CSV table of C-alpha atoms and ligand atoms in Angstrom, one decimal:
chain,number,residue,atom,x,y,z
A,1,MET,CA,-80.5,-131.5,-34.5
A,2,THR,CA,-82.0,-134.1,-36.8
A,3,ASN,CA,-79.5,-136.7,-38.1
A,4,ASN,CA,-80.0,-139.8,-40.2
A,5,GLU,CA,-79.9,-142.3,-37.4
A,6,VAL,CA,-83.2,-144.0,-37.0
A,7,LEU,CA,-84.6,-143.8,-33.5
A,8,MET,CA,-87.9,-145.7,-34.0
A,9,GLU,CA,-89.0,-147.9,-36.8
A,10,ILE,CA,-92.7,-149.0,-37.0
A,11,LYS,CA,-93.2,-151.8,-39.5
A,12,ASN,CA,-96.5,-152.9,-40.8
A,13,LEU,CA,-98.3,-152.2,-37.5
A,14,LYS,CA,-101.8,-153.6,-37.1
A,15,THR,CA,-103.9,-152.8,-34.1
A,16,HIS,CA,-107.4,-154.2,-34.2
A,17,PHE,CA,-110.4,-154.0,-31.9
A,18,ASN,CA,-112.9,-156.9,-31.6
A,19,GLY,CA,-116.0,-155.4,-29.9
A,20,ASP,CA,-119.8,-155.1,-30.3
A,21,GLN,CA,-119.4,-153.7,-33.8
A,22,GLY,CA,-117.3,-156.6,-35.0
A,23,LEU,CA,-113.7,-156.3,-36.0
A,24,VAL,CA,-112.3,-152.8,-36.3
A,25,LYS,CA,-109.0,-152.5,-38.0
A,26,ALA,CA,-108.1,-149.1,-36.5
A,27,VAL,CA,-104.5,-149.3,-37.6
A,28,ASP,CA,-104.0,-151.5,-40.6
A,29,GLY,CA,-100.5,-152.0,-41.8
A,30,VAL,CA,-98.8,-148.7,-40.8
A,31,SER,CA,-95.1,-148.2,-41.3
A,32,ILE,CA,-93.3,-145.0,-40.0
A,33,SER,CA,-89.7,-144.3,-39.1
A,34,VAL,CA,-88.5,-141.5,-36.9
A,35,LYS,CA,-85.0,-140.2,-36.9
A,36,LYS,CA,-83.2,-138.9,-33.8
A,37,GLY,CA,-84.3,-135.3,-33.1
A,38,GLU,CA,-86.8,-135.3,-35.9
A,39,ALA,CA,-90.4,-134.0,-35.5
A,40,VAL,CA,-93.0,-136.2,-37.3
A,41,ALA,CA,-96.6,-135.2,-37.4
A,42,ILE,CA,-99.3,-137.9,-37.9
A,43,VAL,CA,-102.3,-136.2,-39.4
A,44,GLY,CA,-105.9,-137.1,-40.1
A,45,GLU,CA,-109.5,-136.7,-39.1
A,46,SER,CA,-111.0,-138.5,-36.0
A,47,GLY,CA,-111.3,-142.2,-36.7
A,48,CYS,CA,-108.3,-142.3,-39.0
A,49,GLY,CA,-106.2,-144.4,-36.6
A,50,LYS,CA,-103.6,-141.8,-35.5
A,51,SER,CA,-104.3,-141.9,-31.7
A,52,VAL,CA,-104.4,-145.7,-31.8
A,53,THR,CA,-101.0,-145.6,-33.5
A,54,SER,CA,-99.6,-143.4,-30.7
A,55,ASN,CA,-101.2,-145.6,-28.0
A,56,SER,CA,-99.7,-148.7,-29.7
A,57,ILE,CA,-96.3,-147.1,-29.6
A,58,MET,CA,-96.7,-146.3,-25.9
A,59,GLY,CA,-98.0,-149.8,-25.1
A,60,LEU,CA,-101.3,-148.3,-24.0
A,61,VAL,CA,-103.8,-150.0,-26.2
A,62,GLN,CA,-106.9,-150.7,-24.1
A,63,LYS,CA,-108.9,-153.9,-24.4
A,64,PRO,CA,-110.7,-155.0,-26.6
A,65,GLY,CA,-107.9,-153.6,-28.7
A,66,ARG,CA,-104.8,-155.5,-29.4
A,67,ILE,CA,-101.7,-155.2,-31.6
A,68,VAL,CA,-102.2,-158.2,-33.9
A,69,GLY,CA,-99.3,-157.7,-36.3
A,70,GLY,CA,-96.1,-155.7,-37.1
A,71,GLU,CA,-93.1,-154.5,-35.1
A,72,ILE,CA,-92.1,-151.3,-33.3
A,73,TRP,CA,-88.3,-151.2,-33.1
A,74,PHE,CA,-86.6,-148.9,-30.5
A,75,ASP,CA,-83.1,-149.4,-29.2
A,76,ASN,CA,-82.8,-152.8,-30.9
A,77,LYS,CA,-85.9,-154.1,-29.2
A,78,ASP,CA,-89.3,-154.8,-30.7
A,79,LEU,CA,-91.6,-153.1,-28.2
A,80,THR,CA,-94.5,-155.3,-29.2
A,81,LYS,CA,-92.6,-158.2,-27.6
A,82,ILE,CA,-91.2,-156.8,-24.4
A,83,PRO,CA,-92.8,-157.4,-21.0
A,84,GLU,CA,-95.0,-154.6,-19.4
A,85,ARG,CA,-92.5,-153.9,-16.6
A,86,GLU,CA,-89.8,-153.1,-19.2
A,87,TYR,CA,-92.3,-151.0,-21.2
A,88,ARG,CA,-93.2,-149.0,-18.1
A,89,LYS,CA,-89.5,-148.2,-17.5
A,90,LEU,CA,-89.0,-147.1,-21.1
A,91,ARG,CA,-92.0,-144.8,-20.8
A,92,GLY,CA,-90.6,-143.1,-17.8
A,93,ASP,CA,-87.0,-142.9,-18.9
A,94,ARG,CA,-86.8,-142.6,-22.7
A,95,ILE,CA,-90.2,-142.0,-24.2
A,96,SER,CA,-92.6,-139.4,-22.8
A,97,MET,CA,-96.1,-138.5,-23.7
A,98,ILE,CA,-98.2,-135.3,-23.6
A,99,PHE,CA,-102.0,-135.5,-23.9
A,100,GLN,CA,-104.6,-133.1,-25.0
A,101,GLU,CA,-106.0,-132.3,-21.5
A,102,PRO,CA,-103.2,-131.8,-18.9
A,103,LEU,CA,-105.7,-131.6,-16.1
A,104,THR,CA,-106.4,-135.3,-16.4
A,105,SER,CA,-102.6,-136.1,-16.4
A,106,LEU,CA,-101.7,-133.9,-13.4
A,107,ASN,CA,-102.6,-135.2,-10.0
A,108,PRO,CA,-104.9,-132.6,-8.3
A,109,VAL,CA,-103.9,-133.5,-4.7
A,110,PHE,CA,-100.1,-132.9,-5.1
A,111,THR,CA,-98.4,-129.7,-5.9
A,112,ILE,CA,-96.7,-129.2,-9.3
A,113,GLY,CA,-93.4,-129.3,-7.4
A,114,ASN,CA,-94.2,-132.6,-5.8
A,115,GLN,CA,-95.0,-134.2,-9.1
A,116,LEU,CA,-91.9,-132.9,-10.9
A,117,ASP,CA,-89.6,-133.8,-7.9
A,118,GLU,CA,-91.0,-137.3,-7.8
A,119,ILE,CA,-90.0,-138.0,-11.4
A,120,LEU,CA,-86.6,-136.5,-11.0
A,121,ILE,CA,-85.9,-138.4,-7.8
A,122,LEU,CA,-87.1,-141.7,-9.4
A,123,HIS,CA,-85.6,-141.5,-12.8
A,124,LYS,CA,-82.5,-139.3,-12.3
A,125,LYS,CA,-81.8,-140.5,-8.8
A,126,LEU,CA,-81.5,-136.9,-7.5
A,127,SER,CA,-81.8,-135.9,-3.8
A,128,LYS,CA,-84.8,-134.0,-2.7
A,129,LYS,CA,-82.9,-130.8,-2.6
A,130,GLN,CA,-81.4,-131.3,-6.0
A,131,ALA,CA,-84.8,-132.3,-7.4
A,132,LYS,CA,-86.3,-129.0,-6.2
A,133,LEU,CA,-83.6,-126.9,-7.8
A,134,GLU,CA,-83.9,-128.9,-11.1
A,135,SER,CA,-87.8,-128.7,-11.0
A,136,ILE,CA,-87.7,-124.9,-10.7
A,137,LYS,CA,-85.1,-124.7,-13.5
A,138,MET,CA,-87.4,-126.8,-15.7
A,139,LEU,CA,-90.4,-124.6,-14.9
A,140,LYS,CA,-88.4,-121.6,-15.9
A,141,LYS,CA,-87.2,-123.3,-19.0
A,142,VAL,CA,-90.8,-123.8,-20.3
A,143,GLY,CA,-91.5,-120.1,-19.8
A,144,ILE,CA,-93.4,-120.1,-16.6
A,145,PRO,CA,-93.1,-116.8,-14.8
A,146,ARG,CA,-92.5,-117.0,-11.1
A,147,PRO,CA,-91.6,-120.7,-11.2
A,148,GLU,CA,-91.0,-120.8,-7.4
A,149,LYS,CA,-94.7,-119.9,-6.9
A,150,VAL,CA,-95.9,-122.4,-9.5
A,151,TYR,CA,-93.7,-125.1,-7.9
A,152,LYS,CA,-95.9,-124.8,-4.7
A,153,SER,CA,-99.2,-124.5,-6.7
A,154,TYR,CA,-101.9,-127.1,-7.5
A,155,SER,CA,-102.9,-127.8,-11.1
A,156,HIS,CA,-106.4,-126.4,-10.7
A,157,SER,CA,-105.1,-123.0,-9.9
A,158,LEU,CA,-103.2,-122.7,-13.3
A,159,SER,CA,-104.5,-121.7,-16.7
A,160,GLY,CA,-104.8,-124.3,-19.5
A,161,GLY,CA,-101.7,-122.9,-21.2
A,162,MET,CA,-99.7,-123.0,-17.9
A,163,ARG,CA,-100.7,-126.5,-17.2
A,164,GLN,CA,-99.6,-127.6,-20.7
A,165,ARG,CA,-96.2,-125.9,-20.0
A,166,VAL,CA,-96.0,-127.9,-16.8
A,167,MET,CA,-96.7,-131.1,-18.7
A,168,ILE,CA,-93.9,-130.2,-21.2
A,169,ALA,CA,-91.6,-129.7,-18.2
A,170,ILE,CA,-92.6,-133.0,-16.8
A,171,ALA,CA,-92.3,-134.8,-20.1
A,172,LEU,CA,-88.8,-133.4,-20.8
A,173,SER,CA,-87.5,-133.7,-17.2
A,174,CYS,CA,-85.9,-137.1,-17.9
A,175,ASP,CA,-84.3,-136.1,-21.2
A,176,PRO,CA,-86.4,-138.5,-23.2
A,177,GLU,CA,-85.3,-139.4,-26.7
A,178,LEU,CA,-88.8,-139.4,-28.0
A,179,LEU,CA,-91.8,-137.3,-27.0
A,180,ILE,CA,-95.2,-138.3,-28.2
A,181,ALA,CA,-97.8,-135.5,-28.2
A,182,ASP,CA,-101.4,-136.4,-28.8
A,183,GLU,CA,-103.3,-133.2,-29.8
A,184,PRO,CA,-101.4,-131.3,-27.2
A,185,THR,CA,-102.8,-127.9,-28.1
A,186,THR,CA,-106.4,-128.7,-29.2
A,187,ALA,CA,-107.9,-127.5,-25.8
A,188,LEU,CA,-106.0,-124.2,-25.9
A,189,ASP,CA,-106.7,-120.7,-27.3
A,190,VAL,CA,-105.2,-120.2,-30.7
A,191,SER,CA,-102.6,-117.6,-29.5
A,192,ILE,CA,-101.5,-119.9,-26.6
A,193,GLN,CA,-101.4,-122.9,-29.1
A,194,ALA,CA,-98.7,-121.1,-31.1
A,195,GLN,CA,-96.6,-120.4,-28.0
A,196,ILE,CA,-96.8,-124.0,-26.8
A,197,LEU,CA,-95.9,-125.4,-30.2
A,198,HIS,CA,-93.0,-123.0,-30.6
A,199,LEU,CA,-91.8,-124.0,-27.1
A,200,MET,CA,-92.1,-127.7,-27.9
A,201,ARG,CA,-90.1,-127.3,-31.1
A,202,GLN,CA,-87.5,-125.1,-29.5
A,203,LEU,CA,-86.9,-127.5,-26.6
A,204,SER,CA,-86.9,-130.6,-28.8
A,205,LYS,CA,-84.1,-129.0,-30.8
A,206,GLU,CA,-82.2,-128.0,-27.7
A,207,TYR,CA,-82.5,-131.5,-26.1
A,208,ASN,CA,-82.3,-133.4,-29.5
A,209,THR,CA,-85.6,-135.0,-28.6
A,210,ALA,CA,-87.6,-136.5,-31.5
A,211,ILE,CA,-91.3,-135.7,-31.5
A,212,ILE,CA,-94.3,-137.7,-32.8
A,213,MET,CA,-97.1,-135.2,-32.9
A,214,ILE,CA,-100.7,-136.5,-33.4
A,215,THR,CA,-103.0,-133.9,-34.7
A,216,HIS,CA,-106.1,-133.3,-36.9
A,217,ASP,CA,-104.9,-129.7,-37.5
A,218,LEU,CA,-102.5,-129.0,-40.3
A,219,GLY,CA,-101.8,-125.5,-38.8
A,220,VAL,CA,-100.1,-127.4,-35.9
A,221,VAL,CA,-98.1,-129.4,-38.4
A,222,ALA,CA,-96.7,-126.3,-40.1
A,223,GLU,CA,-95.5,-125.0,-36.8
A,224,VAL,CA,-93.7,-128.1,-35.6
A,225,ALA,CA,-93.1,-130.9,-38.1
A,226,ASP,CA,-90.1,-131.8,-40.3
A,227,ARG,CA,-92.1,-134.6,-41.8
A,228,VAL,CA,-95.8,-135.4,-42.2
A,229,VAL,CA,-97.6,-138.7,-42.3
A,230,VAL,CA,-101.2,-138.5,-43.4
A,231,MET,CA,-103.5,-141.3,-42.3
A,232,TYR,CA,-106.9,-142.3,-43.6
A,233,ALA,CA,-109.1,-145.2,-42.4
A,234,GLY,CA,-106.2,-147.0,-40.7
A,235,ARG,CA,-103.7,-146.6,-43.6
A,236,VAL,CA,-100.9,-144.1,-44.4
A,237,VAL,CA,-102.0,-142.4,-47.6
A,238,GLU,CA,-99.2,-139.8,-48.0
A,239,GLU,CA,-95.9,-139.1,-46.3
A,240,GLY,CA,-93.3,-136.5,-47.0
A,241,ASP,CA,-91.3,-133.5,-45.8
A,242,VAL,CA,-93.4,-130.7,-44.5
A,243,PHE,CA,-92.4,-128.2,-47.2
A,244,THR,CA,-93.5,-130.4,-50.1
A,245,ILE,CA,-96.7,-131.6,-48.4
A,246,PHE,CA,-97.8,-128.0,-47.9
A,247,LYS,CA,-96.6,-126.7,-51.3
A,248,ASN,CA,-97.3,-129.7,-53.5
A,249,PRO,CA,-99.6,-132.2,-51.8
A,250,LYS,CA,-100.3,-135.3,-53.9
A,251,HIS,CA,-103.1,-137.3,-52.3
A,252,PRO,CA,-106.7,-135.9,-52.8
A,253,TYR,CA,-107.3,-136.4,-49.0
A,254,THR,CA,-104.2,-134.3,-48.1
A,255,LYS,CA,-105.4,-131.6,-50.5
A,256,GLY,CA,-108.8,-131.7,-48.9
A,257,LEU,CA,-107.3,-131.4,-45.4
A,258,LEU,CA,-105.3,-128.4,-46.5
A,259,GLN,CA,-108.3,-126.7,-48.0
A,260,SER,CA,-110.4,-127.3,-44.9
A,261,THR,CA,-108.0,-126.4,-42.2
A,262,PRO,CA,-107.3,-122.8,-41.1
A,263,THR,CA,-103.7,-122.3,-40.2
A,264,ILE,CA,-102.7,-120.2,-37.2
A,265,HIS,CA,-101.6,-117.4,-39.6
A,266,GLN,CA,-104.5,-117.7,-42.0
A,267,LYS,CA,-107.6,-117.7,-39.9
A,268,ASN,CA,-109.7,-115.8,-42.4
A,269,LYS,CA,-109.0,-118.1,-45.4
A,270,GLU,CA,-112.1,-119.5,-47.1
A,271,LEU,CA,-112.5,-123.2,-46.1
A,272,ASN,CA,-113.8,-126.1,-48.1
A,273,ALA,CA,-114.7,-129.0,-45.9
A,274,ILE,CA,-114.1,-132.5,-47.3
A,275,LYS,CA,-117.6,-134.0,-48.0
A,276,GLY,CA,-118.7,-137.1,-46.2
A,277,THR,CA,-117.0,-138.8,-43.2
A,278,VAL,CA,-114.4,-141.4,-42.5
A,279,PRO,CA,-116.0,-144.8,-43.3
A,280,THR,CA,-116.9,-147.1,-40.4
A,281,PRO,CA,-115.3,-150.5,-40.6
A,282,SER,CA,-118.6,-152.1,-41.6
A,283,GLN,CA,-118.9,-149.6,-44.5
A,284,MET,CA,-115.2,-149.8,-45.6
A,285,PRO,CA,-115.4,-149.4,-49.4
A,286,LYS,CA,-113.8,-151.8,-51.9
A,287,GLY,CA,-110.7,-150.4,-53.6
A,288,CYS,CA,-109.3,-147.1,-52.4
A,289,ARG,CA,-110.8,-146.3,-48.9
A,290,PHE,CA,-111.2,-142.7,-49.8
A,291,ASN,CA,-113.2,-143.3,-53.0
A,292,PRO,CA,-116.7,-142.2,-51.7
A,293,ARG,CA,-115.3,-138.8,-50.8
A,294,CYS,CA,-112.7,-138.3,-53.6
A,295,PRO,CA,-113.4,-135.7,-56.3
A,296,MET,CA,-110.8,-137.5,-58.6
A,297,ALA,CA,-112.1,-141.1,-58.2
A,298,MET,CA,-111.7,-143.2,-61.4
A,299,ASP,CA,-113.0,-146.7,-62.2
A,300,VAL,CA,-109.9,-148.4,-60.9
A,301,CYS,CA,-110.3,-146.7,-57.5
A,302,PHE,CA,-113.5,-148.7,-56.9
A,303,LYS,CA,-111.9,-152.0,-57.7
A,304,GLU,CA,-108.4,-152.2,-56.2
A,305,GLU,CA,-106.7,-150.5,-53.4
A,306,PRO,CA,-103.5,-148.7,-54.5
A,307,ASP,CA,-100.1,-149.5,-52.8
A,308,LEU,CA,-98.0,-146.8,-51.1
A,309,LEU,CA,-95.7,-145.7,-53.8
A,310,THR,CA,-92.3,-144.0,-53.3
A,311,LEU,CA,-92.0,-140.9,-55.6
A,312,GLU,CA,-88.8,-139.5,-57.1
A,313,ASN,CA,-88.4,-137.1,-54.2
A,314,ASP,CA,-88.7,-140.0,-51.7
A,315,ASN,CA,-92.1,-138.9,-50.5
A,316,MET,CA,-94.8,-141.5,-50.6
A,317,VAL,CA,-98.4,-141.6,-51.8
A,318,ARG,CA,-101.2,-144.2,-52.0
A,319,CYS,CA,-103.3,-143.1,-54.9
A,320,TRP,CA,-104.0,-144.4,-58.5
A,321,LEU,CA,-103.4,-140.9,-59.9
A,322,TYR,CA,-99.7,-141.5,-59.7
A,323,ASP,CA,-97.7,-143.9,-61.7
A,324,LYS,CA,-95.1,-145.8,-59.9
A,325,LYS,CA,-92.1,-144.3,-61.8
A,326,GLU,CA,-93.3,-141.3,-63.7
A,327,GLU,CA,-95.8,-139.9,-61.3
A,328,LYS,CA,-98.3,-139.2,-64.1
A,329,PRO,CA,-102.1,-139.2,-63.8
A,330,TYR,CA,-103.4,-142.7,-64.2
A,331,ALA,CA,-105.8,-141.7,-66.9
A,332,ALA,CA,-103.0,-140.2,-69.0
A,333,SER,CA,-100.7,-143.3,-68.7
A,334,HIS,CA,-103.3,-146.0,-69.5
B,1,SF4,FE1,-109.1,-140.7,-55.2
B,1,SF4,FE2,-108.7,-142.9,-56.6
B,1,SF4,FE3,-106.6,-141.6,-55.5
B,1,SF4,FE4,-108.3,-142.9,-54.0
B,1,SF4,S1,-107.0,-143.8,-55.6
B,1,SF4,S2,-107.5,-140.9,-53.6
B,1,SF4,S3,-110.2,-142.5,-55.1
B,1,SF4,S4,-108.0,-140.8,-57.1
């Protein structure tokens, strides 16, 4: 159950890459807070910075990338300042991660049972016998038929959907407080996607595990999230509860995403893709970063970048169309 206790607080996170293409500000001042048991979806196209955000939270930013600013608070500790050894322990015990392709996360030379047992023995200090019983229980819990048989199987003999169920079992086996799922269903058939998302949500409620879901697909968001954070070009551009974001999106980018994404239940809806692409760092426009693609762009949008404003319903938007207090179109209030 979601309560109001904050589990993780990301403050003004900046993760930059200094490579052949110069300085890439992949995450550029992102603040997100996640409450206990809450499911937060971070949404945006490729290159918006959402996966770099999740890797930053997990302490998995690869060189030449580096967190250059901001804080990630979890359990009264700023994760950007703790040693790698402590981070690794946290990742095993309290924060789990599920990736897009389970085949790369599962070890092909060990059985599924071996891999689940190992985690339970290591983190929950169970005996081998107890671990086997618990592993089979977890496989059953994630809806795997004949769990005893799958326990003895190797990952390559399972379907994509089954593998992702195994990954969920592994991720939840240590009762983590936070589960980070990076595009967990993108590689799966649509019908299997819905089952996996439903399972994740159901188990997260049962275990009171918070979820940060990274996705480019708003259909996924509708299935899972309580709250949505929309990212564009390294910035948060809109944030709010899932109901309002779907019913009354404010930012032109969020509106564009909604119009261009088929949901699981509306596959035949007419789609309107957002024109253009996410700007590369060397082409980052002056003013609002979305201005080259925005059908609503005004003069001010090309001069100054808007701040992230809190609206009356506590949702947030970064767009000149909204006045700080009255939420009126910029043109009408000036
Ligand atoms: Fe469009 Fe201007 Fe709003 Fe940016 S600030 S999203 S360009 S209307």
